[in-house]
Structure formats: C-alpha cells, structure tokens
GROMACS .gro file of C-alpha atoms in nm:
model
  289
    1MET     CA    1  -4.731   5.352  22.387
    2LYS     CA    2  -4.892   5.193  22.085
    3ASN     CA    3  -5.187   5.437  22.110
    4LEU     CA    4  -4.951   5.731  22.127
    5LEU     CA    5  -4.763   5.620  21.818
    6GLU     CA    6  -5.088   5.569  21.629
    7PHE     CA    7  -5.205   5.913  21.733
    8LEU     CA    8  -4.881   6.075  21.611
    9GLN     CA    9  -4.894   5.881  21.287
   10ARG     CA   10  -5.258   5.978  21.231
   11HIS     CA   11  -5.197   6.350  21.291
   12PHE     CA   12  -4.839   6.374  21.165
   13HIS     CA   13  -4.931   6.605  20.877
   14TRP     CA   14  -5.078   6.859  21.121
   15PHE     CA   15  -4.764   6.862  21.334
   16GLN     CA   16  -4.556   6.901  21.022
   17PHE     CA   17  -4.777   7.190  20.906
   18VAL     CA   18  -4.746   7.377  21.238
   19LEU     CA   19  -4.367   7.327  21.247
   20LEU     CA   20  -4.322   7.462  20.893
   21GLU     CA   21  -4.546   7.761  20.973
   22VAL     CA   22  -4.340   7.848  21.282
   23VAL     CA   23  -4.015   7.820  21.085
   24SER     CA   24  -4.148   8.038  20.802
   25LEU     CA   25  -4.268   8.307  21.046
   26VAL     CA   26  -3.934   8.311  21.225
   27LEU     CA   27  -3.752   8.353  20.895
   28LEU     CA   28  -3.996   8.622  20.781
   29PHE     CA   29  -3.960   8.841  21.088
   30GLN     CA   30  -3.589   8.781  21.140
   31TYR     CA   31  -3.465   8.866  20.792
   32ASN     CA   32  -3.712   9.137  20.688
   33SER     CA   33  -3.669   9.472  20.865
   34TYR     CA   34  -4.025   9.600  20.799
   35GLN     CA   35  -4.197   9.286  20.925
   36ASN     CA   36  -3.959   9.272  21.220
   37SER     CA   37  -4.046   9.631  21.312
   38VAL     CA   38  -4.423   9.564  21.287
   39TRP     CA   39  -4.388   9.248  21.497
   40PHE     CA   40  -4.179   9.423  21.765
   41SER     CA   41  -4.425   9.713  21.791
   42SER     CA   42  -4.727   9.480  21.818
   43ALA     CA   43  -4.554   9.253  22.066
   44ASN     CA   44  -4.449   9.556  22.269
   45ALA     CA   45  -4.812   9.677  22.291
   46VAL     CA   46  -4.945   9.333  22.396
   47ALA     CA   47  -4.663   9.277  22.642
   48GLY     CA   48  -4.719   9.625  22.782
   49CYS     CA   49  -5.085   9.546  22.852
   50LEU     CA   50  -4.996   9.219  23.027
   51TYR     CA   51  -4.721   9.381  23.229
   52ALA     CA   52  -4.959   9.665  23.326
   53TRP     CA   53  -5.218   9.418  23.460
   54GLY     CA   54  -4.956   9.231  23.658
   55SER     CA   55  -4.806   9.551  23.793
   56ALA     CA   56  -5.149   9.681  23.898
   57VAL     CA   57  -5.215   9.366  24.106
   58GLU     CA   58  -4.869   9.378  24.263
   59SER     CA   59  -4.902   9.751  24.335
   60TYR     CA   60  -5.232   9.693  24.515
   61PHE     CA   61  -5.074   9.455  24.767
   62SER     CA   62  -4.773   9.684  24.827
   63MET     CA   63  -4.980  10.004  24.857
   64SER     CA   64  -4.923  10.052  25.230
   65ALA     CA   65  -4.541  10.069  25.207
   66ALA     CA   66  -4.562  10.284  24.895
   67ASN     CA   67  -4.787  10.536  25.070
   68GLU     CA   68  -4.540  10.567  25.357
   69THR     CA   69  -4.258  10.632  25.113
   70LEU     CA   70  -4.463  10.889  24.921
   71THR     CA   71  -4.562  11.070  25.241
   72ARG     CA   72  -4.199  11.097  25.349
   73ARG     CA   73  -4.089  11.207  25.003
   74ASN     CA   74  -4.367  11.469  24.977
   75PHE     CA   75  -4.250  11.626  25.303
   76TYR     CA   76  -3.901  11.686  25.165
   77LEU     CA   77  -4.031  11.790  24.823
   78GLU     CA   78  -4.265  12.050  24.975
   79ARG     CA   79  -3.973  12.211  25.152
   80GLN     CA   80  -3.771  12.215  24.833
   81VAL     CA   81  -4.064  12.361  24.634
   82THR     CA   82  -4.103  12.640  24.890
   83GLN     CA   83  -3.735  12.734  24.854
   84LEU     CA   84  -3.748  12.717  24.474
   85ARG     CA   85  -4.065  12.930  24.466
   86ARG     CA   86  -3.888  13.198  24.673
   87LEU     CA   87  -3.580  13.190  24.445
   88TYR     CA   88  -3.797  13.200  24.135
   89GLY     CA   89  -3.990  13.501  24.269
   90GLU     CA   90  -3.668  13.689  24.336
   91ALA     CA   91  -3.542  13.606  23.984
   92THR     CA   92  -3.863  13.733  23.816
   93ARG     CA   93  -3.851  14.056  24.017
   94ARG     CA   94  -3.487  14.109  23.918
   95PRO     CA   95  -3.454  13.980  23.556
   96ASP     CA   96  -3.087  14.066  23.518
   97GLU     CA   97  -2.818  13.877  23.327
   98GLN     CA   98  -2.763  13.631  23.613
   99SER     CA   99  -3.125  13.537  23.675
  100GLN     CA  100  -3.234  13.495  23.310
  101PRO     CA  101  -3.044  13.162  23.256
  102ILE     CA  102  -3.222  13.027  23.564
  103LEU     CA  103  -3.562  13.122  23.425
  104ASP     CA  104  -3.479  12.964  23.090
  105SER     CA  105  -3.364  12.635  23.248
  106LEU     CA  106  -3.672  12.614  23.468
  107SER     CA  107  -3.919  12.672  23.183
  108ARG     CA  108  -3.745  12.441  22.936
  109TYR     CA  109  -3.804  12.110  23.118
  110GLN     CA  110  -4.139  11.945  23.188
  111LEU     CA  111  -4.219  11.608  23.343
  112VAL     CA  112  -4.450  11.326  23.225
  113MET     CA  113  -4.525  11.102  23.523
  114ALA     CA  114  -4.529  10.724  23.447
  115LYS     CA  115  -4.547  10.384  23.611
  116VAL     CA  116  -4.295  10.105  23.561
  117VAL     CA  117  -4.483   9.798  23.436
  118SER     CA  118  -4.181   9.578  23.357
  119ASN     CA  119  -3.827   9.595  23.487
  120GLU     CA  120  -3.526   9.368  23.430
  121LEU     CA  121  -3.233   9.353  23.671
  122HIS     CA  122  -3.026   9.039  23.616
  123LYS     CA  123  -2.929   9.066  23.249
  124ALA     CA  124  -2.634   9.236  23.091
  125ASP     CA  125  -2.864   9.446  22.869
  126ASN     CA  126  -3.166   9.517  23.085
  127LEU     CA  127  -3.477   9.692  22.954
  128MET     CA  128  -3.768   9.862  23.125
  129THR     CA  129  -4.130   9.927  23.016
  130ILE     CA  130  -4.332  10.230  23.130
  131ASP     CA  131  -4.700  10.305  23.075
  132LYS     CA  132  -4.665  10.632  22.883
  133GLY     CA  133  -4.612  10.673  22.511
  134THR     CA  134  -4.637  10.908  22.217
  135VAL     CA  135  -4.994  11.020  22.297
  136ASP     CA  136  -4.858  11.144  22.632
  137GLY     CA  137  -4.576  11.339  22.468
  138VAL     CA  138  -4.300  11.081  22.520
  139LYS     CA  139  -4.048  11.050  22.237
  140THR     CA  140  -3.737  10.846  22.174
  141GLY     CA  141  -3.423  10.981  22.340
  142MET     CA  142  -3.587  11.148  22.641
  143GLY     CA  143  -3.436  11.119  22.990
  144VAL     CA  144  -3.615  10.918  23.262
  145VAL     CA  145  -3.569  10.987  23.634
  146SER     CA  146  -3.716  10.878  23.966
  147GLY     CA  147  -3.765  11.060  24.295
  148SER     CA  148  -3.422  10.943  24.405
  149GLY     CA  149  -3.212  10.989  24.092
  150ILE     CA  150  -3.136  10.896  23.731
  151VAL     CA  151  -3.306  10.597  23.562
  152GLY     CA  152  -3.233  10.589  23.186
  153ILE     CA  153  -3.329  10.699  22.838
  154THR     CA  154  -3.635  10.615  22.627
  155TYR     CA  155  -3.549  10.381  22.340
  156LEU     CA  156  -3.873  10.285  22.164
  157THR     CA  157  -4.224  10.426  22.198
  158SER     CA  158  -4.572  10.316  22.100
  159ASP     CA  159  -4.901  10.498  22.159
  160HIS     CA  160  -4.933  10.407  22.527
  161TYR     CA  161  -4.604  10.242  22.628
  162SER     CA  162  -4.231  10.309  22.600
  163ILE     CA  163  -3.918  10.093  22.629
  164VAL     CA  164  -3.644  10.250  22.842
  165ILE     CA  165  -3.274  10.166  22.834
  166PRO     CA  166  -3.184  10.206  23.203
  167VAL     CA  167  -2.844  10.283  23.353
  168LEU     CA  168  -2.824   9.904  23.414
  169ASN     CA  169  -2.755   9.831  23.048
  170ARG     CA  170  -2.409   9.790  22.893
  171HIS     CA  171  -2.525   9.976  22.583
  172SER     CA  172  -2.672  10.267  22.774
  173SER     CA  173  -2.573  10.610  22.646
  174ARG     CA  174  -2.256  10.758  22.795
  175ILE     CA  175  -2.429  11.003  23.027
  176SER     CA  176  -2.217  11.301  23.123
  177CYS     CA  177  -2.197  11.362  23.499
  178ALA     CA  178  -1.983  11.548  23.750
  179ILE     CA  179  -1.876  11.542  24.114
  180ARG     CA  180  -2.110  11.769  24.308
  181GLY     CA  181  -1.956  12.107  24.384
  182LYS     CA  182  -1.658  12.038  24.154
  183ASP     CA  183  -1.586  12.108  23.789
  184TYR     CA  184  -1.453  11.757  23.726
  185PHE     CA  185  -1.673  11.549  23.499
  186GLY     CA  186  -1.677  11.207  23.334
  187VAL     CA  187  -1.914  10.956  23.174
  188LEU     CA  188  -2.137  10.703  23.342
  189ARG     CA  189  -2.102  10.335  23.245
  190TRP     CA  190  -2.232  10.001  23.378
  191ASP     CA  191  -2.023   9.685  23.361
  192GLY     CA  192  -2.316   9.438  23.349
  193ARG     CA  193  -2.262   9.296  23.699
  194ASP     CA  194  -2.387   9.464  24.015
  195ALA     CA  195  -2.733   9.625  23.989
  196GLY     CA  196  -2.646   9.862  24.275
  197HIS     CA  197  -2.328  10.015  24.134
  198ALA     CA  198  -2.201  10.181  23.819
  199TYR     CA  199  -1.877  10.354  23.718
  200VAL     CA  200  -1.782  10.711  23.625
  201GLU     CA  201  -1.487  10.708  23.387
  202ASP     CA  202  -1.241  10.967  23.256
  203ILE     CA  203  -1.213  11.175  23.574
  204PRO     CA  204  -0.886  11.372  23.536
  205ARG     CA  205  -0.586  11.287  23.749
  206HIS     CA  206  -0.563  11.637  23.897
  207ALA     CA  207  -0.920  11.617  24.034
  208ARG     CA  208  -0.965  11.663  24.411
  209PHE     CA  209  -1.243  11.459  24.568
  210LYS     CA  210  -1.302  11.188  24.830
  211ARG     CA  211  -1.512  10.881  24.896
  212GLY     CA  212  -1.861  10.978  24.995
  213ASP     CA  213  -1.885  11.267  24.748
  214TRP     CA  214  -2.203  11.275  24.542
  215VAL     CA  215  -2.213  11.244  24.162
  216GLU     CA  216  -2.486  11.414  23.957
  217THR     CA  217  -2.558  11.507  23.596
  218ASN     CA  218  -2.383  11.822  23.481
  219GLY     CA  219  -2.621  11.934  23.206
  220TYR     CA  220  -2.370  11.891  22.921
  221SER     CA  221  -2.607  11.633  22.770
  222SER     CA  222  -2.922  11.748  22.591
  223ILE     CA  223  -3.115  11.472  22.771
  224PHE     CA  224  -3.076  11.544  23.144
  225PRO     CA  225  -3.071  11.883  23.318
  226PRO     CA  226  -2.790  11.954  23.566
  227GLY     CA  227  -2.830  11.831  23.923
  228VAL     CA  228  -3.002  11.496  23.870
  229LEU     CA  229  -2.860  11.262  24.136
  230VAL     CA  230  -2.653  10.965  24.014
  231GLY     CA  231  -2.499  10.821  24.330
  232LYS     CA  232  -2.221  10.831  24.589
  233ILE     CA  233  -1.853  10.752  24.534
  234VAL     CA  234  -1.752  10.433  24.717
  235GLU     CA  235  -1.424  10.335  24.549
  236VAL     CA  236  -1.155  10.503  24.337
  237TYR     CA  237  -0.945  10.318  24.078
  238ASN     CA  238  -0.680  10.410  23.826
  239ALA     CA  239  -0.790  10.387  23.463
  240ARG     CA  240  -0.616  10.132  23.243
  241ASP     CA  241  -0.421  10.400  23.061
  242GLY     CA  242  -0.310  10.557  23.390
  243MET     CA  243  -0.421  10.899  23.271
  244SER     CA  244  -0.748  10.927  23.464
  245TYR     CA  245  -0.956  10.788  23.751
  246ARG     CA  246  -1.240  10.538  23.744
  247LEU     CA  247  -1.495  10.590  24.020
  248LYS     CA  248  -1.723  10.320  24.153
  249VAL     CA  249  -2.057  10.480  24.242
  250ARG     CA  250  -2.337  10.338  24.453
  251LEU     CA  251  -2.647  10.431  24.253
  252SER     CA  252  -2.904  10.645  24.436
  253THR     CA  253  -3.191  10.479  24.244
  254ASP     CA  254  -3.307  10.142  24.381
  255PHE     CA  255  -3.389   9.965  24.054
  256GLY     CA  256  -3.522   9.663  24.241
  257ASN     CA  257  -3.799   9.873  24.400
  258LEU     CA  258  -3.877  10.115  24.121
  259ARG     CA  259  -4.245  10.202  24.062
  260ASP     CA  260  -4.287  10.570  23.980
  261VAL     CA  261  -4.071  10.755  23.727
  262ALA     CA  262  -4.085  11.079  23.529
  263VAL     CA  263  -3.993  11.138  23.168
  264ILE     CA  264  -3.814  11.470  23.111
  265THR     CA  265  -3.950  11.650  22.806
  266ASP     CA  266  -3.713  11.922  22.694
  267GLN     CA  267  -3.884  12.171  22.463
  268THR     CA  268  -3.559  12.238  22.277
  269ILE     CA  269  -3.434  11.878  22.241
  270ALA     CA  270  -3.582  11.826  21.896
  271GLU     CA  271  -3.410  12.139  21.763
  272ARG     CA  272  -3.073  12.035  21.913
  273VAL     CA  273  -3.104  11.678  21.783
  274ARG     CA  274  -3.172  11.809  21.430
  275LEU     CA  275  -2.870  12.042  21.459
  276MET     CA  276  -2.640  11.763  21.574
  277GLN     CA  277  -2.765  11.532  21.299
  278ALA     CA  278  -2.705  11.804  21.039
  279ALA     CA  279  -2.350  11.853  21.170
  280ALA     CA  280  -2.283  11.478  21.161
  281ASP     CA  281  -2.416  11.452  20.804
  282SER     CA  282  -2.205  11.748  20.698
  283LEU     CA  283  -1.887  11.597  20.844
  284GLN     CA  284  -1.961  11.264  20.680
  285LEU     CA  285  -2.008  11.433  20.346
  286ASN     CA  286  -1.679  11.624  20.377
  287VAL     CA  287  -1.494  11.301  20.459
  288LYS     CA  288  -1.633  11.131  20.145
  289GLU     CA  289  -1.527  11.425  19.929
   0.00000   0.00000   0.00000
C-alpha cells in the first residue's frame, strides 16, 4: 500500500495532465459543432472498419446456414423475375397509357447491395452500420430493404460506410404504408419495446380488414417504392382519439438475423427533395412576412 501511494505521488502530475486533456477534448467536441462533426465522421470510419472485421469472422462461421437461406430465396426470386420479365416484355411491346407508368417505376429504382456490419436491437433508438457509402452511390435519406421486407433509412454516410436509422428506432421517419389490396393507409411507428413488432397508426375507422392481412409500403413516400413488405397484422386497437385504428404488425424483417440489405437509389429523389425544400422555405418566408 505504501509503494502504491508513493507511485501515485511520484506520477501525480502525469495523471493530472491526462485527466485535464480528456476533459478539454470532451468540452471541445461537445460544444463545437464543426469539431463534433469531424470527430463523429472519423469515429464512424474507424468503428466501421472494426465492425466489418468482426462481421467477416462471424459470417464465416455462419456461412452454411446463410447459403441454405440464399438458395431457398433464389428459388423464389427466380420465379418472380421470370414473371416480371414476361410482364415487362408485354409492356414494351404495347407502350400505351397504362403500361408507361409501369416502365417508369421499374427504371427509376436501382439497388446497391450491402452487408450489415453493426446492428443494435435492445435500445430505444437503435442504429445500424452498413459497408457501403458515398463512393458506392449511397446518400442520406435513401431507403434500405432486405430480402424479406423494409429495414430503414440512411442517416449519415462516409466514403465506405453508412449509418442507417432502422424501423426499430423511435425517431425513425413516419413511413407511409397501406394494407395490401386495400386503399387504406397509415404511418409506421415503433414504440421502443419489442424488436419483432411495430405499429401502423391513423388507419380510418371505416376501413375493412382483418388480422393476418399484410401491410406494405404504398409508394406515397419518395423513399420507398410501393409493395415493399412491412409485416402482418396481429392485433387491432382503437386510437386514443377514437377516430382511427392502431394496428400491431409483426415485422417481416428479422432484425436479429440481418446480414444482407439493399439500398434503394431513386434517380428522381434528389429533384423531389429540392422541390420539397423549396416549398418549405417558401412557406416559412410567407409566414414571416
């Protein structure tokens, strides 16, 4: 004990120096937006590399089960591609008023395939890291999906990595979705509890549906095309105001076993975002006047 006290007394100035340095750095990055942004971007790149190494090792040991899943999924996807190819061929041979919107919607969206290198499940505001960034064409505000359904929206991007706000985040964007085969739509929200379920709010009282119906995106958002699977209705509740329904949905995406995702790159999203921003600025200016 005496030796320890002598050691601390002898090197006390070094401990004091390190402590003051840590405090000064914390204050610098916390209260200065530019330094905070630089620190976050650098930390994101380093963390992305570490997560990628860990994910690569883990993926190697789970390769057998992943291959079985991919084989099964490819079988169903091949059948779907065959049907879509036939429909697309018919549409190109008959470019009338009904087929042209189909051609436009098919050509507008492209996919950037990515791997999940970090994924949180047990927080109220979960985040996810993928191994694709700006050099791959990924930008902030793009939709992210998996082979089984919706995942989230890109939030921050660096050269080779991106942070995604998944559906399992209380601050996730209010994604517009609808009951399959119906015209009734609402918004998707997560309550910060169960990682397997979310809620669709604002479904009108006159809507006709039942438990077991599927919920999917309706295309009203500029982020996701119509038809991306969200989940299956398991419970129906009355909204607090009594004017609408609140649907509990079992998510089709298994976030606890998520490896492969795709970022949806919409060729017209930048134009629509600029238009919406211009409209918002115009309204704000009119209010001030």
